PDB file of C-alpha atoms and ligand atoms in Angstrom:
ATOM      1  CA  UNK T   1      11.338 -68.851  12.678  1.00  0.00           C
ATOM      2  CA  UNK T   2      13.607 -67.500  15.229  1.00  0.00           C
ATOM      3  CA  UNK T   3      14.063 -69.239  18.781  1.00  0.00           C
ATOM      4  CA  UNK T   4      11.784 -66.446  20.456  1.00  0.00           C
ATOM      5  CA  UNK T   5       9.102 -67.625  18.204  1.00  0.00           C
ATOM      6  CA  UNK T   6       9.524 -71.413  18.248  1.00  0.00           C
ATOM      7  CA  UNK T   7       9.305 -70.775  22.278  1.00  0.00           C
ATOM      8  CA  UNK T   8       5.917 -68.799  21.878  1.00  0.00           C
ATOM      9  CA  UNK T   9       4.772 -71.632  19.535  1.00  0.00           C
ATOM     10  CA  UNK T  10       5.153 -74.298  22.302  1.00  0.00           C
ATOM     11  CA  UNK T  11       3.733 -71.989  24.939  1.00  0.00           C
ATOM     12  CA  UNK T  12       0.624 -71.512  22.986  1.00  0.00           C
ATOM     13  CA  UNK T  13       0.447 -75.326  22.470  1.00  0.00           C
ATOM     14  CA  UNK T  14       0.517 -76.200  25.996  1.00  0.00           C
ATOM     15  CA  UNK T  15      -1.805 -73.294  27.268  1.00  0.00           C
ATOM     16  CA  UNK T  16      -4.266 -74.799  24.895  1.00  0.00           C
ATOM     17  CA  UNK T  17      -4.247 -77.834  26.629  1.00  0.00           C
ATOM     18  CA  UNK T  18      -4.225 -76.506  30.220  1.00  0.00           C
ATOM     19  CA  UNK T  19      -7.276 -74.304  29.272  1.00  0.00           C
ATOM     20  CA  UNK T  20      -9.299 -77.339  28.317  1.00  0.00           C
ATOM     21  CA  UNK T  21      -8.243 -78.975  31.396  1.00  0.00           C
ATOM     22  CA  UNK T  22      -8.864 -76.434  33.904  1.00  0.00           C
ATOM     23  CA  UNK T  23     -12.130 -75.171  31.964  1.00  0.00           C
ATOM     24  CA  UNK T  24     -15.003 -75.694  34.562  1.00  0.00           C
ATOM     25  CA  UNK T  25     -17.305 -78.252  34.096  1.00  0.00           C
ATOM     26  CA  UNK T  26     -20.538 -76.299  33.880  1.00  0.00           C
ATOM     27  CA  UNK T  27     -18.658 -74.430  31.147  1.00  0.00           C
ATOM     28  CA  UNK T  28     -17.680 -77.223  29.175  1.00  0.00           C
ATOM     29  CA  UNK T  29     -20.823 -78.653  29.355  1.00  0.00           C
ATOM     30  CA  UNK T  30     -22.821 -75.705  28.160  1.00  0.00           C
ATOM     31  CA  UNK T  31     -20.531 -75.375  25.497  1.00  0.00           C
ATOM     32  CA  UNK T  32     -20.876 -79.088  24.299  1.00  0.00           C
ATOM     33  CA  UNK T  33     -24.599 -78.374  23.993  1.00  0.00           C
ATOM     34  CA  UNK T  34     -24.771 -75.047  22.405  1.00  0.00           C
ATOM     35  CA  UNK T  35     -25.311 -76.403  18.751  1.00  0.00           C
ATOM     36  CA  UNK T  36     -28.366 -78.495  20.161  1.00  0.00           C
ATOM     37  CA  UNK T  37     -29.722 -75.311  21.922  1.00  0.00           C
ATOM     38  CA  UNK T  38     -29.450 -72.747  19.169  1.00  0.00           C
ATOM     39  CA  UNK T  39     -31.224 -75.367  17.060  1.00  0.00           C
ATOM     40  CA  UNK T  40     -34.179 -75.881  19.280  1.00  0.00           C
ATOM     41  CA  UNK T  41     -34.105 -72.043  20.130  1.00  0.00           C
ATOM     42  CA  UNK T  42     -36.909 -70.364  18.973  1.00  0.00           C
ATOM     43  CA  UNK T  43     -35.553 -66.857  18.866  1.00  0.00           C
ATOM     44  CA  UNK T  44     -34.268 -65.033  15.193  1.00  0.00           C
ATOM     45  CA  UNK T  45     -31.078 -65.222  14.504  1.00  0.00           C
ATOM     46  CA  UNK T  46     -30.254 -62.031  15.821  1.00  0.00           C
ATOM     47  CA  UNK T  47     -31.455 -63.420  19.455  1.00  0.00           C
ATOM     48  CA  UNK T  48     -29.443 -66.072  19.222  1.00  0.00           C
ATOM     49  CA  UNK T  49     -26.031 -64.258  17.747  1.00  0.00           C
ATOM     50  CA  UNK T  50     -26.493 -62.419  21.096  1.00  0.00           C
ATOM     51  CA  UNK T  51     -26.985 -65.160  22.883  1.00  0.00           C
ATOM     52  CA  UNK T  52     -23.902 -66.860  21.676  1.00  0.00           C
ATOM     53  CA  UNK T  53     -21.591 -63.684  22.102  1.00  0.00           C
ATOM     54  CA  UNK T  54     -23.111 -63.563  26.065  1.00  0.00           C
ATOM     55  CA  UNK T  55     -21.796 -67.206  26.471  1.00  0.00           C
ATOM     56  CA  UNK T  56     -18.389 -66.501  24.877  1.00  0.00           C
ATOM     57  CA  UNK T  57     -18.135 -63.232  27.080  1.00  0.00           C
ATOM     58  CA  UNK T  58     -18.623 -65.624  29.953  1.00  0.00           C
ATOM     59  CA  UNK T  59     -16.394 -68.341  28.906  1.00  0.00           C
ATOM     60  CA  UNK T  60     -13.419 -65.876  28.198  1.00  0.00           C
ATOM     61  CA  UNK T  61     -13.623 -64.327  31.298  1.00  0.00           C
ATOM     62  CA  UNK T  62     -12.274 -67.437  32.482  1.00  0.00           C
ATOM     63  CA  UNK T  63      -9.759 -67.789  29.628  1.00  0.00           C
ATOM     64  CA  UNK T  64      -8.500 -64.197  30.287  1.00  0.00           C
ATOM     65  CA  UNK T  65      -5.616 -65.590  32.571  1.00  0.00           C
ATOM     66  CA  UNK T  66      -4.140 -67.721  30.310  1.00  0.00           C
ATOM     67  CA  UNK T  67      -3.879 -64.905  27.190  1.00  0.00           C
ATOM     68  CA  UNK T  68      -2.154 -61.722  26.904  1.00  0.00           C
ATOM     69  CA  UNK T  69      -4.836 -60.263  24.670  1.00  0.00           C
ATOM     70  CA  UNK T  70      -5.865 -57.085  26.708  1.00  0.00           C
ATOM     71  CA  UNK T  71      -7.362 -53.581  26.148  1.00  0.00           C
ATOM     72  CA  UNK T  72      -4.964 -51.382  23.889  1.00  0.00           C
ATOM     73  CA  UNK T  73      -3.366 -54.418  22.149  1.00  0.00           C
ATOM     74  CA  UNK T  74      -4.777 -54.338  18.670  1.00  0.00           C
ATOM     75  CA  UNK T  75      -2.553 -56.173  16.405  1.00  0.00           C
ATOM     76  CA  UNK T  76      -5.382 -58.524  15.253  1.00  0.00           C
ATOM     77  CA  UNK T  77      -7.367 -55.263  14.194  1.00  0.00           C
ATOM     78  CA  UNK T  78      -4.931 -54.986  11.279  1.00  0.00           C
ATOM     79  CA  UNK T  79      -6.049 -58.406  10.338  1.00  0.00           C
ATOM     80  CA  UNK T  80      -8.316 -59.089   7.791  1.00  0.00           C
ATOM     81  CA  UNK T  81     -11.565 -59.146   9.813  1.00  0.00           C
ATOM     82  CA  UNK T  82     -14.637 -61.117   8.325  1.00  0.00           C
ATOM     83  CA  UNK T  83     -18.075 -59.886   9.294  1.00  0.00           C
ATOM     84  CA  UNK T  84     -21.539 -61.322   7.964  1.00  0.00           C
ATOM     85  CA  UNK T  85     -24.700 -59.971   7.021  1.00  0.00           C
ATOM     86  CA  UNK T  86     -26.497 -60.369  10.373  1.00  0.00           C
ATOM     87  CA  UNK T  87     -23.257 -58.950  12.327  1.00  0.00           C
ATOM     88  CA  UNK T  88     -23.529 -55.998  10.302  1.00  0.00           C
ATOM     89  CA  UNK T  89     -27.037 -55.505  10.872  1.00  0.00           C
ATOM     90  CA  UNK T  90     -26.303 -55.879  14.675  1.00  0.00           C
ATOM     91  CA  UNK T  91     -23.612 -53.214  14.733  1.00  0.00           C
ATOM     92  CA  UNK T  92     -26.036 -50.930  13.073  1.00  0.00           C
ATOM     93  CA  UNK T  93     -28.598 -51.291  15.104  1.00  0.00           C
ATOM     94  CA  UNK T  94     -26.693 -51.453  18.379  1.00  0.00           C
ATOM     95  CA  UNK T  95     -24.580 -48.451  17.371  1.00  0.00           C
ATOM     96  CA  UNK T  96     -26.570 -46.304  14.818  1.00  0.00           C
ATOM     97  CA  UNK T  97     -23.434 -46.398  12.597  1.00  0.00           C
ATOM     98  CA  UNK T  98     -24.515 -47.115   9.270  1.00  0.00           C
ATOM     99  CA  UNK T  99     -22.744 -49.433   6.387  1.00  0.00           C
ATOM    100  CA  UNK T 100     -21.327 -47.368   3.560  1.00  0.00           C
ATOM    101  CA  UNK T 101     -23.537 -46.448   0.515  1.00  0.00           C
ATOM    102  CA  UNK T 102     -20.671 -47.517  -1.622  1.00  0.00           C
ATOM    103  CA  UNK T 103     -18.863 -50.779  -0.249  1.00  0.00           C
ATOM    104  CA  UNK T 104     -15.243 -51.735  -1.342  1.00  0.00           C
ATOM    105  CA  UNK T 105     -14.919 -54.492  -3.559  1.00  0.00           C
ATOM    106  CA  UNK T 106     -13.314 -57.682  -1.975  1.00  0.00           C
ATOM    107  CA  UNK T 107      -9.532 -57.246  -1.291  1.00  0.00           C
ATOM    108  CA  UNK T 108      -7.072 -58.246   1.143  1.00  0.00           C
ATOM    109  CA  UNK T 109      -6.937 -55.854   3.988  1.00  0.00           C
ATOM    110  CA  UNK T 110      -4.027 -57.253   5.990  1.00  0.00           C
ATOM    111  CA  UNK T 111      -2.015 -54.281   7.641  1.00  0.00           C
ATOM    112  CA  UNK T 112      -4.603 -51.749   7.392  1.00  0.00           C
ATOM    113  CA  UNK T 113      -6.605 -50.652  10.603  1.00  0.00           C
ATOM    114  CA  UNK T 114     -10.122 -51.610  10.969  1.00  0.00           C
ATOM    115  CA  UNK T 115     -12.652 -48.429  10.785  1.00  0.00           C
ATOM    116  CA  UNK T 116     -13.639 -48.896  14.392  1.00  0.00           C
ATOM    117  CA  UNK T 117     -10.074 -48.875  15.987  1.00  0.00           C
ATOM    118  CA  UNK T 118      -9.692 -45.446  17.553  1.00  0.00           C
ATOM    119  CA  UNK T 119      -6.709 -44.523  19.558  1.00  0.00           C
ATOM    120  CA  UNK T 120      -5.473 -48.122  19.855  1.00  0.00           C
ATOM    121  CA  UNK T 121      -8.790 -49.345  21.015  1.00  0.00           C
ATOM    122  CA  UNK T 122     -12.033 -50.896  19.623  1.00  0.00           C
ATOM    123  CA  UNK T 123     -14.624 -48.528  19.519  1.00  0.00           C
ATOM    124  CA  UNK T 124     -17.439 -50.975  19.323  1.00  0.00           C
ATOM    125  CA  UNK T 125     -16.118 -53.429  21.638  1.00  0.00           C
ATOM    126  CA  UNK T 126     -19.247 -54.515  22.981  1.00  0.00           C
ATOM    127  CA  UNK T 127     -20.701 -55.164  19.330  1.00  0.00           C
ATOM    128  CA  UNK T 128     -17.631 -56.543  17.705  1.00  0.00           C
ATOM    129  CA  UNK T 129     -17.855 -59.203  15.553  1.00  0.00           C
ATOM    130  CA  UNK T 130     -17.321 -62.791  16.032  1.00  0.00           C
ATOM    131  CA  UNK T 131     -14.124 -62.820  14.044  1.00  0.00           C
ATOM    132  CA  UNK T 132     -12.467 -60.689  16.926  1.00  0.00           C
ATOM    133  CA  UNK T 133     -14.259 -62.398  19.844  1.00  0.00           C
ATOM    134  CA  UNK T 134     -13.002 -65.692  18.916  1.00  0.00           C
ATOM    135  CA  UNK T 135      -9.353 -64.299  18.024  1.00  0.00           C
ATOM    136  CA  UNK T 136      -7.592 -65.290  21.247  1.00  0.00           C
ATOM    137  CA  UNK T 137      -3.993 -65.768  21.405  1.00  0.00           C
ATOM    138  CA  UNK T 138      -2.387 -68.566  24.032  1.00  0.00           C
ATOM    139  CA  UNK T 139       1.229 -67.328  23.785  1.00  0.00           C
ATOM    140  CA  UNK T 140       3.177 -65.847  26.657  1.00  0.00           C
ATOM    141  CA  UNK T 141       3.251 -62.271  25.348  1.00  0.00           C
ATOM    142  CA  UNK T 142       1.470 -60.736  22.084  1.00  0.00           C
ATOM    143  CA  UNK T 143       4.712 -60.648  20.173  1.00  0.00           C
ATOM    144  CA  UNK T 144       3.659 -63.155  17.336  1.00  0.00           C
ATOM    145  CA  UNK T 145       0.161 -61.081  16.990  1.00  0.00           C
ATOM    146  CA  UNK T 146       2.188 -58.362  15.272  1.00  0.00           C
ATOM    147  CA  UNK T 147       0.806 -58.033  11.492  1.00  0.00           C
ATOM    148  CA  UNK T 148       4.394 -58.595  10.269  1.00  0.00           C
ATOM    149  CA  UNK T 149       5.025 -61.938  12.391  1.00  0.00           C
ATOM    150  CA  UNK T 150       1.635 -63.202  12.536  1.00  0.00           C
ATOM    151  CA  UNK T 151       2.358 -65.280   9.050  1.00  0.00           C
ATOM    152  CA  UNK T 152       5.784 -66.718  10.058  1.00  0.00           C
ATOM    153  CA  UNK T 153       4.313 -69.977  11.857  1.00  0.00           C
ATOM    154  CA  UNK T 154       1.194 -71.904  12.946  1.00  0.00           C
ATOM    155  CA  UNK T 155       0.273 -70.441  16.276  1.00  0.00           C
ATOM    156  CA  UNK T 156      -2.438 -72.547  18.162  1.00  0.00           C
ATOM    157  CA  UNK T 157      -5.521 -70.335  19.065  1.00  0.00           C
ATOM    158  CA  UNK T 158      -8.286 -70.741  21.729  1.00  0.00           C
ATOM    159  CA  UNK T 159     -10.633 -72.899  19.483  1.00  0.00           C
ATOM    160  CA  UNK T 160     -14.218 -74.241  20.759  1.00  0.00           C
ATOM    161  CA  UNK T 161     -15.878 -76.299  17.887  1.00  0.00           C
ATOM    162  CA  UNK T 162     -19.427 -76.040  19.264  1.00  0.00           C
ATOM    163  CA  UNK T 163     -19.096 -72.219  19.372  1.00  0.00           C
ATOM    164  CA  UNK T 164     -17.687 -72.211  15.535  1.00  0.00           C
ATOM    165  CA  UNK T 165     -20.358 -74.513  14.511  1.00  0.00           C
ATOM    166  CA  UNK T 166     -23.167 -72.668  16.509  1.00  0.00           C
ATOM    167  CA  UNK T 167     -21.850 -69.267  14.719  1.00  0.00           C
ATOM    168  CA  UNK T 168     -22.173 -70.896  11.364  1.00  0.00           C
ATOM    169  CA  UNK T 169     -25.364 -72.252  12.021  1.00  0.00           C
ATOM    170  CA  UNK T 170     -27.015 -69.191  13.225  1.00  0.00           C
ATOM    171  CA  UNK T 171     -25.343 -66.854  10.345  1.00  0.00           C
ATOM    172  CA  UNK T 172     -26.691 -69.349   7.851  1.00  0.00           C
ATOM    173  CA  UNK T 173     -30.287 -68.899   9.580  1.00  0.00           C
ATOM    174  CA  UNK T 174     -30.407 -65.487   8.659  1.00  0.00           C
ATOM    175  CA  UNK T 175     -31.993 -64.595   4.930  1.00  0.00           C
ATOM    176  CA  UNK T 176     -28.315 -63.355   3.393  1.00  0.00           C
ATOM    177  CA  UNK T 177     -25.358 -65.262   4.914  1.00  0.00           C
ATOM    178  CA  UNK T 178     -23.051 -63.095   2.716  1.00  0.00           C
ATOM    179  CA  UNK T 179     -19.635 -62.541   4.152  1.00  0.00           C
ATOM    180  CA  UNK T 180     -17.469 -59.746   4.336  1.00  0.00           C
ATOM    181  CA  UNK T 181     -14.366 -57.932   5.366  1.00  0.00           C
ATOM    182  CA  UNK T 182     -15.131 -55.178   7.827  1.00  0.00           C
ATOM    183  CA  UNK T 183     -13.597 -52.611   5.999  1.00  0.00           C
ATOM    184  CA  UNK T 184     -15.381 -53.333   2.673  1.00  0.00           C
ATOM    185  CA  UNK T 185     -18.561 -52.416   4.681  1.00  0.00           C
ATOM    186  CA  UNK T 186     -17.660 -49.759   7.391  1.00  0.00           C
ATOM    187  CA  UNK T 187     -15.561 -47.067   6.322  1.00  0.00           C
TER     188      UNK T 187
HETATM  189  S1  LIG W 201     -14.286 -54.370  15.398  1.00  0.00           S
HETATM  190 FE1  LIG W 201     -12.809 -53.691  17.136  1.00  0.00          FE
HETATM  191  S2  LIG W 201     -12.239 -55.733  17.807  1.00  0.00           S
HETATM  192 FE2  LIG W 201     -12.422 -55.877  15.848  1.00  0.00          FE
HETATM  193  S3  LIG W 201     -11.068 -55.278  14.475  1.00  0.00           S
HETATM  194 FE3  LIG W 201     -12.331 -53.667  14.537  1.00  0.00          FE
HETATM  195  S4  LIG W 201     -11.382 -52.483  16.277  1.00  0.00           S
HETATM  196 FE4  LIG W 201     -10.751 -54.476  16.268  1.00  0.00          FE
END
């Protein structure tokens, strides 16, 4: 790994500590109780998923100041993008874009653009899957995110344990908990 990437690795590590220290109490508390909330929630899995996304939007509006992620930066749209059956149903219902009748075989899609990437911008941003929402870089620049570079080291990404546990809980509550790559399903 070259010096620039080493520095970025250190930046991401430090930045993740700063985010946790500065996270407003009201958000930290709600994040800590998230799984309990969804466990006791009376709604169906789709309602819970929307609720989780809404909380993530709120949390990430605070995190925004610590990340180089911004509109027009689409490096992570060339990675493998996992999507659950529940999220497929959400996208179909919200956008009226239907899944392919001939899904592709499972494969690695790294380096292939997501079918929803149009002119460098996500065309279903409001309804994008969890994978895309939780991929938040904490490096100073987005240099490491390039699909050719992201495998060169272990870079700290933003992680909130209760968000991840809540997501896993919600998608398993759905009758079908299958996971795909987004390119298998939408073409
Ligand atoms: S759904 Fe949108 S954000 Fe996610 S990989 Fe596709 S284009 Fe990128």
